[in-house]
Short mmCIF file of C-alpha atoms in Angstrom, two decimals:
data_model
loop_
_atom_site.label_atom_id
_atom_site.label_comp_id
_atom_site.label_asym_id
_atom_site.label_seq_id
_atom_site.Cartn_x
_atom_site.Cartn_y
_atom_site.Cartn_z
CA MET A 1 -43.80 42.45 42.04
CA HIS A 2 -42.82 38.97 40.87
CA ARG A 3 -40.45 40.36 38.28
CA ALA A 4 -38.93 42.71 40.83
CA TRP A 5 -38.42 39.79 43.25
CA SER A 6 -36.75 37.71 40.53
CA GLU A 7 -34.25 40.48 39.77
CA ILE A 8 -33.08 41.55 43.23
CA GLY A 9 -29.90 40.10 44.71
CA LYS A 10 -30.36 36.89 46.66
CA ASN A 11 -27.47 36.94 49.14
CA PRO A 12 -28.73 34.53 51.83
CA LEU A 13 -26.88 36.45 54.55
CA SER A 14 -28.46 39.79 53.66
CA PHE A 15 -31.24 41.24 55.80
CA GLY A 16 -32.66 44.62 56.69
CA ILE A 17 -33.51 46.34 59.96
CA ASP A 18 -36.43 43.92 60.46
CA ASN A 19 -34.05 40.92 60.46
CA VAL A 20 -36.10 39.19 57.74
CA SER A 21 -33.68 37.27 55.52
CA ILE A 22 -33.99 36.49 51.84
CA GLU A 23 -34.81 32.87 52.69
CA ALA A 24 -37.49 33.82 55.21
CA PHE A 25 -39.09 36.16 52.68
CA ARG A 26 -38.90 33.47 50.00
CA SER A 27 -40.63 30.92 52.25
CA GLY A 28 -43.75 33.11 52.39
CA LEU A 29 -43.29 34.77 49.02
CA ASP A 30 -46.88 34.83 47.74
CA LEU A 31 -48.24 36.16 51.01
CA GLU A 32 -45.48 38.79 51.28
CA LEU A 33 -46.06 40.03 47.72
CA ALA A 34 -49.82 40.12 48.29
CA ARG A 35 -49.30 42.30 51.38
CA ILE A 36 -47.02 44.64 49.47
CA ARG A 37 -49.55 44.88 46.65
CA SER A 38 -52.38 45.65 49.07
CA ASP A 39 -50.37 48.39 50.80
CA LEU A 40 -49.36 49.95 47.48
CA ILE A 41 -52.91 49.98 46.14
CA GLY A 42 -54.15 51.43 49.42
CA LYS A 43 -51.34 54.04 49.38
CA THR A 44 -50.27 52.92 52.87
CA TYR A 45 -46.89 51.39 51.99
CA LYS A 46 -44.06 52.70 54.18
CA PHE A 47 -40.36 52.02 53.72
CA GLN A 48 -38.64 50.76 56.84
CA MET A 49 -35.49 52.37 58.17
CA LEU A 50 -32.21 51.12 56.74
CA ARG A 51 -29.64 48.88 58.43
CA GLY A 52 -26.26 50.57 58.50
CA VAL A 53 -23.30 48.28 57.79
CA PRO A 54 -19.75 49.73 57.95
CA ILE A 55 -17.64 47.90 55.37
CA PRO A 56 -13.86 48.40 55.82
CA LYS A 57 -11.98 49.89 52.87
CA PRO A 58 -8.89 47.72 52.25
CA GLY A 59 -5.61 49.33 53.22
CA THR A 60 -7.22 52.18 55.20
CA GLU A 61 -9.04 52.80 58.47
CA LYS A 62 -11.99 54.25 56.55
CA ILE A 63 -15.28 52.46 55.96
CA ARG A 64 -17.88 52.36 53.22
CA PRO A 65 -21.24 53.25 54.86
CA ILE A 66 -23.56 50.67 53.30
CA GLN A 67 -27.27 51.14 54.08
CA VAL A 68 -29.20 47.90 53.65
CA PRO A 69 -32.97 48.04 53.04
CA ALA A 70 -35.43 45.41 54.25
CA VAL A 71 -36.11 42.68 51.68
CA ARG A 72 -39.69 43.85 51.06
CA ASP A 73 -38.41 47.39 50.46
CA ARG A 74 -35.89 46.05 47.95
CA VAL A 75 -38.72 44.43 46.01
CA VAL A 76 -40.65 47.73 45.88
CA ALA A 77 -37.51 49.70 45.00
CA LYS A 78 -36.72 47.27 42.19
CA ALA A 79 -40.29 47.62 40.88
CA LEU A 80 -39.80 51.41 40.92
CA ALA A 81 -36.49 51.00 39.07
CA LEU A 82 -38.21 48.90 36.41
CA LEU A 83 -40.85 51.62 36.00
CA ILE A 84 -38.54 54.64 35.74
CA GLY A 85 -35.60 52.92 34.04
CA PRO A 86 -36.84 53.60 30.49
CA ASP A 87 -37.31 57.31 31.33
CA LEU A 88 -33.73 57.63 32.60
CA LYS A 89 -31.98 55.41 30.05
CA LYS A 90 -31.93 58.19 27.44
CA PHE A 91 -29.63 60.21 29.73
CA ASP A 92 -26.88 57.57 29.66
CA HIS A 93 -23.74 58.68 27.85
CA PRO A 94 -21.37 56.43 25.88
CA PHE A 95 -18.50 57.16 28.29
CA SER A 96 -20.49 56.27 31.42
CA PHE A 97 -19.79 52.63 32.27
CA GLY A 98 -20.94 52.12 35.86
CA TYR A 99 -24.23 50.48 36.80
CA ARG A 100 -25.28 49.87 33.21
CA THR A 101 -26.47 46.53 31.87
CA GLY A 102 -23.92 44.93 29.55
CA LEU A 103 -21.09 47.27 30.58
CA SER A 104 -18.36 46.73 33.15
CA ARG A 105 -15.06 48.02 34.47
CA ASN A 106 -13.35 46.15 31.63
CA ASN A 107 -15.23 48.26 29.08
CA ALA A 108 -14.08 51.41 30.86
CA ILE A 109 -10.46 50.23 30.83
CA ALA A 110 -10.73 49.36 27.11
CA ALA A 111 -12.00 52.89 26.42
CA ILE A 112 -8.94 54.34 28.18
CA HIS A 113 -6.53 52.25 26.08
CA LYS A 114 -8.44 53.22 22.92
CA ALA A 115 -8.19 56.94 23.71
CA ALA A 116 -4.46 56.65 24.45
CA ALA A 117 -3.93 54.85 21.12
CA VAL A 118 -5.12 57.96 19.24
CA GLY A 119 -2.81 60.30 21.12
CA LEU A 120 -4.76 61.24 24.26
CA THR A 121 -1.91 60.28 26.58
CA TRP A 122 -2.30 62.77 29.42
CA VAL A 123 -4.74 61.67 32.10
CA LEU A 124 -6.77 63.65 34.59
CA GLU A 125 -7.52 61.03 37.25
CA ALA A 126 -10.34 62.38 39.41
CA ASP A 127 -12.77 61.54 42.17
CA ILE A 128 -15.78 63.31 43.66
CA THR A 129 -15.61 63.84 47.42
CA ASN A 130 -18.11 61.65 49.31
CA PHE A 131 -20.41 61.55 46.28
CA PHE A 132 -23.23 59.34 47.60
CA GLY A 133 -23.33 61.24 50.89
CA GLU A 134 -23.33 64.67 49.23
CA VAL A 135 -25.91 64.36 46.44
CA ASN A 136 -28.35 67.24 46.90
CA ASN A 137 -31.79 65.64 47.37
CA LEU A 138 -33.78 68.74 46.44
CA LEU A 139 -31.85 69.18 43.21
CA LEU A 140 -32.08 65.46 42.43
CA PHE A 141 -35.86 65.36 42.85
CA GLU A 142 -36.32 68.62 40.91
CA LYS A 143 -34.48 67.10 37.95
CA LEU A 144 -36.01 63.63 38.35
CA PHE A 145 -39.67 64.54 38.51
CA LYS A 146 -39.38 66.67 35.38
CA VAL A 147 -38.41 63.48 33.57
CA VAL A 148 -40.43 60.77 35.33
CA GLY A 149 -44.04 61.37 34.37
CA LYS A 150 -45.60 59.08 36.96
CA PRO A 151 -47.01 61.20 39.84
CA SER A 152 -48.41 58.17 41.68
CA ILE A 153 -44.92 56.86 42.52
CA LYS A 154 -43.34 60.20 43.46
CA ASN A 155 -43.82 59.74 47.21
CA LEU A 156 -42.48 56.17 47.11
CA ILE A 157 -39.30 57.32 45.37
CA ILE A 158 -38.79 60.05 47.96
CA GLN A 159 -39.32 57.54 50.79
CA ALA A 160 -36.79 55.15 49.26
CA VAL A 161 -34.13 57.87 49.06
CA VAL A 162 -34.82 60.07 52.10
CA ASN A 163 -34.38 57.48 54.80
CA GLU A 164 -32.50 57.07 58.06
CA ILE A 165 -30.56 54.10 59.38
CA GLY A 166 -32.29 52.46 62.32
CA ASN A 167 -29.26 51.01 64.07
CA ARG A 168 -27.08 54.10 64.39
CA ASP A 169 -26.63 53.56 68.14
CA GLN A 170 -25.25 50.06 67.48
CA ILE A 171 -22.48 51.32 65.18
CA VAL A 172 -19.15 52.08 66.85
CA PRO A 173 -18.87 55.83 67.55
CA LYS A 174 -15.93 56.42 65.22
CA HIS A 175 -17.97 55.19 62.22
CA ARG A 176 -21.37 56.72 63.00
CA GLY A 177 -20.54 60.02 61.38
CA SER A 178 -19.82 58.30 58.07
CA PHE A 179 -23.52 57.49 57.69
CA PRO A 180 -25.54 60.43 56.36
CA GLN A 181 -28.71 61.60 58.07
CA ALA A 182 -32.06 61.23 56.31
CA GLY A 183 -32.25 63.77 53.51
CA GLU A 184 -28.50 63.80 52.93
CA GLY A 185 -27.26 62.11 49.78
CA ILE A 186 -28.50 58.83 48.38
CA PRO A 187 -28.05 55.59 50.36
CA GLN A 188 -25.19 53.32 49.29
CA GLY A 189 -26.49 49.79 48.95
CA ALA A 190 -30.05 50.76 47.98
CA ILE A 191 -31.43 49.53 44.66
CA LEU A 192 -32.39 52.91 43.21
CA SER A 193 -29.10 54.59 44.10
CA PRO A 194 -26.94 53.49 41.12
CA MET A 195 -29.61 54.57 38.62
CA LEU A 196 -30.14 57.89 40.39
CA ALA A 197 -26.37 58.47 40.67
CA ASN A 198 -25.92 58.16 36.91
CA PHE A 199 -28.93 60.39 36.27
CA TYR A 200 -27.65 63.04 38.69
CA LEU A 201 -24.29 63.14 36.89
CA SER A 202 -25.75 62.99 33.37
CA SER A 203 -25.69 66.77 32.95
CA PHE A 204 -22.00 66.73 33.91
CA ASP A 205 -21.42 64.06 31.24
CA ALA A 206 -23.19 66.22 28.65
CA GLU A 207 -21.20 69.35 29.50
CA MET A 208 -17.87 67.56 29.40
CA GLU A 209 -18.77 66.09 26.02
CA LYS A 210 -19.93 69.49 24.73
CA ARG A 211 -16.52 70.96 25.53
CA GLY A 212 -14.71 68.18 23.73
CA PHE A 213 -13.31 66.34 26.74
CA GLN A 214 -12.88 62.56 26.34
CA MET A 215 -14.10 61.31 29.71
CA VAL A 216 -14.38 57.75 31.03
CA ARG A 217 -16.66 57.66 34.08
CA TYR A 218 -17.61 54.81 36.39
CA ALA A 219 -20.04 56.11 39.04
CA ASP A 220 -18.20 58.93 40.86
CA ASP A 221 -14.72 57.92 39.64
CA PHE A 222 -13.61 59.32 36.30
CA VAL A 223 -10.63 60.03 34.12
CA VAL A 224 -10.32 62.52 31.28
CA MET A 225 -8.01 61.51 28.44
CA CYS A 226 -6.22 64.57 27.06
CA ALA A 227 -3.75 65.51 24.34
CA ASP A 228 -1.42 67.41 26.67
CA GLN A 229 -0.99 68.61 30.22
CA MET A 230 -2.61 71.96 29.50
CA GLN A 231 -5.81 70.33 28.29
CA ALA A 232 -5.85 68.10 31.39
CA THR A 233 -5.56 71.18 33.60
CA LYS A 234 -8.45 72.83 31.75
CA ALA A 235 -10.51 69.67 32.19
CA TYR A 236 -9.87 69.75 35.93
CA THR A 237 -10.79 73.42 36.22
CA PHE A 238 -14.02 73.04 34.27
CA ALA A 239 -15.07 69.82 36.03
CA LYS A 240 -14.46 71.30 39.47
CA GLU A 241 -16.38 74.50 38.71
CA TYR A 242 -19.32 72.74 37.07
CA LEU A 243 -19.73 70.10 39.77
CA CYS A 244 -19.66 72.75 42.50
CA ALA A 245 -21.90 75.33 40.83
CA GLU A 246 -24.47 73.07 39.18
CA LEU A 247 -24.53 69.86 41.25
CA LYS A 248 -23.34 71.06 44.68
CA LEU A 249 -20.51 68.52 44.66
CA GLU A 250 -16.81 68.89 45.43
CA MET A 251 -13.78 67.26 43.79
CA HIS A 252 -10.63 66.33 45.62
CA GLU A 253 -7.98 69.01 45.13
CA LEU A 254 -5.57 68.61 42.24
CA GLY A 255 -2.36 66.99 43.44
CA SER A 256 -4.08 64.89 46.10
CA PRO A 257 -3.87 61.08 45.83
CA LYS A 258 -7.36 60.89 44.29
CA THR A 259 -7.11 63.77 41.81
CA ARG A 260 -3.96 64.24 39.76
CA ILE A 261 -2.61 64.66 36.25
CA VAL A 262 -0.32 61.91 34.99
CA GLU A 263 1.05 60.57 31.73
CA TYR A 264 -0.56 57.38 30.45
CA GLN A 265 2.79 55.63 30.01
CA SER A 266 3.84 56.42 33.57
CA GLY A 267 0.87 54.54 34.95
CA PHE A 268 -2.06 55.25 37.24
CA THR A 269 -4.68 53.36 39.24
CA PHE A 270 -8.35 53.31 38.23
CA LEU A 271 -11.22 51.00 39.23
CA GLY A 272 -8.97 48.50 40.95
CA TYR A 273 -6.48 48.29 38.07
CA GLU A 274 -2.98 49.61 37.58
CA ILE A 275 -2.88 50.93 34.01
CA ARG A 276 0.51 51.43 32.40
CA GLN A 277 2.22 51.10 29.00
CA GLY A 278 -0.85 49.84 27.18
CA LYS A 279 -1.67 47.09 29.68
CA HIS A 280 -3.62 46.79 32.92
CA TYR A 281 -2.92 44.79 36.05
CA PRO A 282 -4.75 44.13 39.33
CA SER A 283 -3.98 47.01 41.69
CA GLN A 284 -1.85 46.44 44.77
CA GLN A 285 -4.91 47.17 46.89
CA SER A 286 -6.96 44.49 45.13
CA ILE A 287 -4.15 41.95 45.61
CA LYS A 288 -3.86 42.85 49.28
CA LYS A 289 -7.60 42.41 49.68
CA VAL A 290 -7.58 38.81 48.45
CA LEU A 291 -4.39 38.01 50.41
CA ASP A 292 -6.09 39.30 53.56
CA LYS A 293 -9.03 36.97 52.88
CA VAL A 294 -6.64 34.03 52.57
CA ASP A 295 -4.92 34.95 55.84
CA LYS A 296 -8.28 35.43 57.56
CA ALA A 297 -9.52 31.99 56.44
CA PHE A 298 -6.47 30.32 57.96
CA GLU A 299 -6.46 32.22 61.27
CA HIS A 300 -5.93 29.99 64.33
CA PRO A 301 -5.68 26.84 62.20
CA LYS A 302 -4.87 24.25 64.88
CA GLY A 303 -7.76 21.84 65.36
CA LYS A 304 -9.89 23.32 62.59
CA ALA A 305 -11.51 21.29 59.81
CA LEU A 306 -9.96 21.91 56.39
CA PHE A 307 -13.08 21.49 54.26
CA PRO A 308 -14.88 24.72 55.32
CA ILE A 309 -11.66 26.65 54.76
CA VAL A 310 -11.29 25.15 51.27
CA ILE A 311 -14.83 26.25 50.37
CA LYS A 312 -14.19 29.80 51.59
CA ILE A 313 -10.82 30.08 49.82
CA THR A 314 -12.16 28.61 46.58
CA GLN A 315 -15.00 31.14 46.52
CA SER A 316 -12.65 34.08 47.14
CA LEU A 317 -10.16 32.96 44.48
CA SER A 318 -12.87 32.24 41.91
CA VAL A 319 -14.49 35.66 42.36
CA TRP A 320 -11.14 37.45 42.19
CA ARG A 321 -10.02 35.52 39.11
CA ALA A 322 -13.32 36.25 37.32
CA THR A 323 -13.05 39.94 38.19
CA TYR A 324 -9.55 40.27 36.73
CA LYS A 325 -9.80 37.73 33.91
CA ASP A 326 -8.93 40.37 31.28
CA ALA A 327 -5.92 41.74 33.17
CA GLU A 328 -2.26 40.75 33.18
CA LEU A 329 -2.09 38.37 36.13
CA GLY A 330 1.52 37.10 36.15
CA ASP A 331 3.00 38.65 39.30
CA ALA A 332 -0.32 38.88 41.14
CA ALA A 333 -1.16 35.24 40.44
CA HIS A 334 2.26 34.13 41.69
CA ARG A 335 1.88 36.08 44.94
CA ILE A 336 -1.61 34.77 45.63
CA ASN A 337 -0.84 31.15 44.73
CA THR A 338 2.30 31.23 46.89
CA ARG A 339 0.36 32.61 49.87
CA VAL A 340 -2.32 29.93 49.53
CA ALA A 341 0.27 27.15 49.27
CA ASN A 342 2.16 28.41 52.31
CA CYS A 343 -1.02 28.70 54.37
CA VAL A 344 -2.17 25.20 53.44
CA THR A 345 1.27 23.79 54.20
CA GLU A 346 1.30 25.44 57.63
CA PHE A 347 -2.23 24.19 58.31
CA LEU A 348 -1.25 20.61 57.49
CA ARG A 349 1.90 20.86 59.62
CA LEU A 350 0.11 22.27 62.67
CA ASN A 351 -2.57 19.60 62.47
CA GLY A 352 -0.09 16.74 62.15
CA PHE A 353 -0.71 15.79 58.51
CA THR A 354 2.85 16.42 57.31
CA HIS A 355 6.27 16.79 58.84
CA ASP A 356 8.66 16.94 55.87
CA GLY A 357 8.65 20.75 55.55
CA ARG A 358 7.90 20.75 51.82
CA THR A 359 5.37 23.24 50.48
CA VAL A 360 2.30 21.69 48.89
CA THR A 361 2.31 21.68 45.08
CA LYS A 362 -0.23 23.09 42.66
CA ARG A 363 -1.38 19.54 41.89
CA GLN A 364 -1.86 18.76 45.59
CA LEU A 365 -3.89 21.97 46.05
CA LEU A 366 -6.08 20.95 43.13
CA ILE A 367 -6.65 17.53 44.72
CA LEU A 368 -7.81 19.39 47.86
CA GLY A 369 -10.19 21.39 45.67
CA ILE A 370 -8.27 24.69 45.72
CA PRO A 371 -7.73 26.16 42.21
CA SER A 372 -4.77 28.26 41.18
CA ILE A 373 -5.18 31.79 39.88
#
């Protein structure tokens, strides 16, 4: 339990349906863990319902239906993950990069460039339709419990996965339908879900490899690097048939924005990057996302204190810069830095700090504590 607690995320603003925050749980940590332990030993532990949180997808009206567990349930789920992780690790494939310790999106992008360098310059860019919401629970558990030889935790795993959100009525009607019912899919935002997602798709990985396809997969997004257009078409046909027949999943139709065949040199978008001509850049969507955060921070600036805005902006810029540190940042950095400078200048003007009309410089931003990209 203590190890599980030490390894879960500690976002201070995160809480479950019971409204118990990370800090509140931490303040009574020993007592909370003792209660969990007692319930587990007595086989009376029950997972609480999830808290549904609709997260907007940048540039669209769609949302990502995040389902947040209570803090105590996260501790138990993490303990379960620690127990079954070694059993599932052997199913990881070299071209699966998502949710794996020591691997990242940058490793996936490097694998794409490496494949193109040896002549695999046609790309099947693909996406599974509503993957987390469509995972077949019965099939998942059938596969999982053949591998995980720990009968005593079977019911806990099922409880962690087959769960309902407890605040459905509080979610605006247009977004309610995006949240699956209990027994449908695996909950986005839950600790076991990434591990189970990779395990569920591991047979797909194996079959693609067996047929000689060079795939790069990150969760439910994947590309297949091919020698020519014909091979890319064959990869699409096989992937679509296998996912439907064996895993009860659907791919977006070929030719749709999320599933298409393109040439590597022409460029395509994958995992928040635009990949073209041997280089990769932050995608337009990722740039828009950080620009929107800048604009949001400076909304209604008159009479506001600058210091809280500086903290918020600095955090956003630092996270974005760390995320794209291995990408070509020239144009993106210029756009973001210009937006920040203009917003700060307008803030200072509206609050009577400057009247000369000149835009603040990079050095002046740094003095204020705002770094450049």
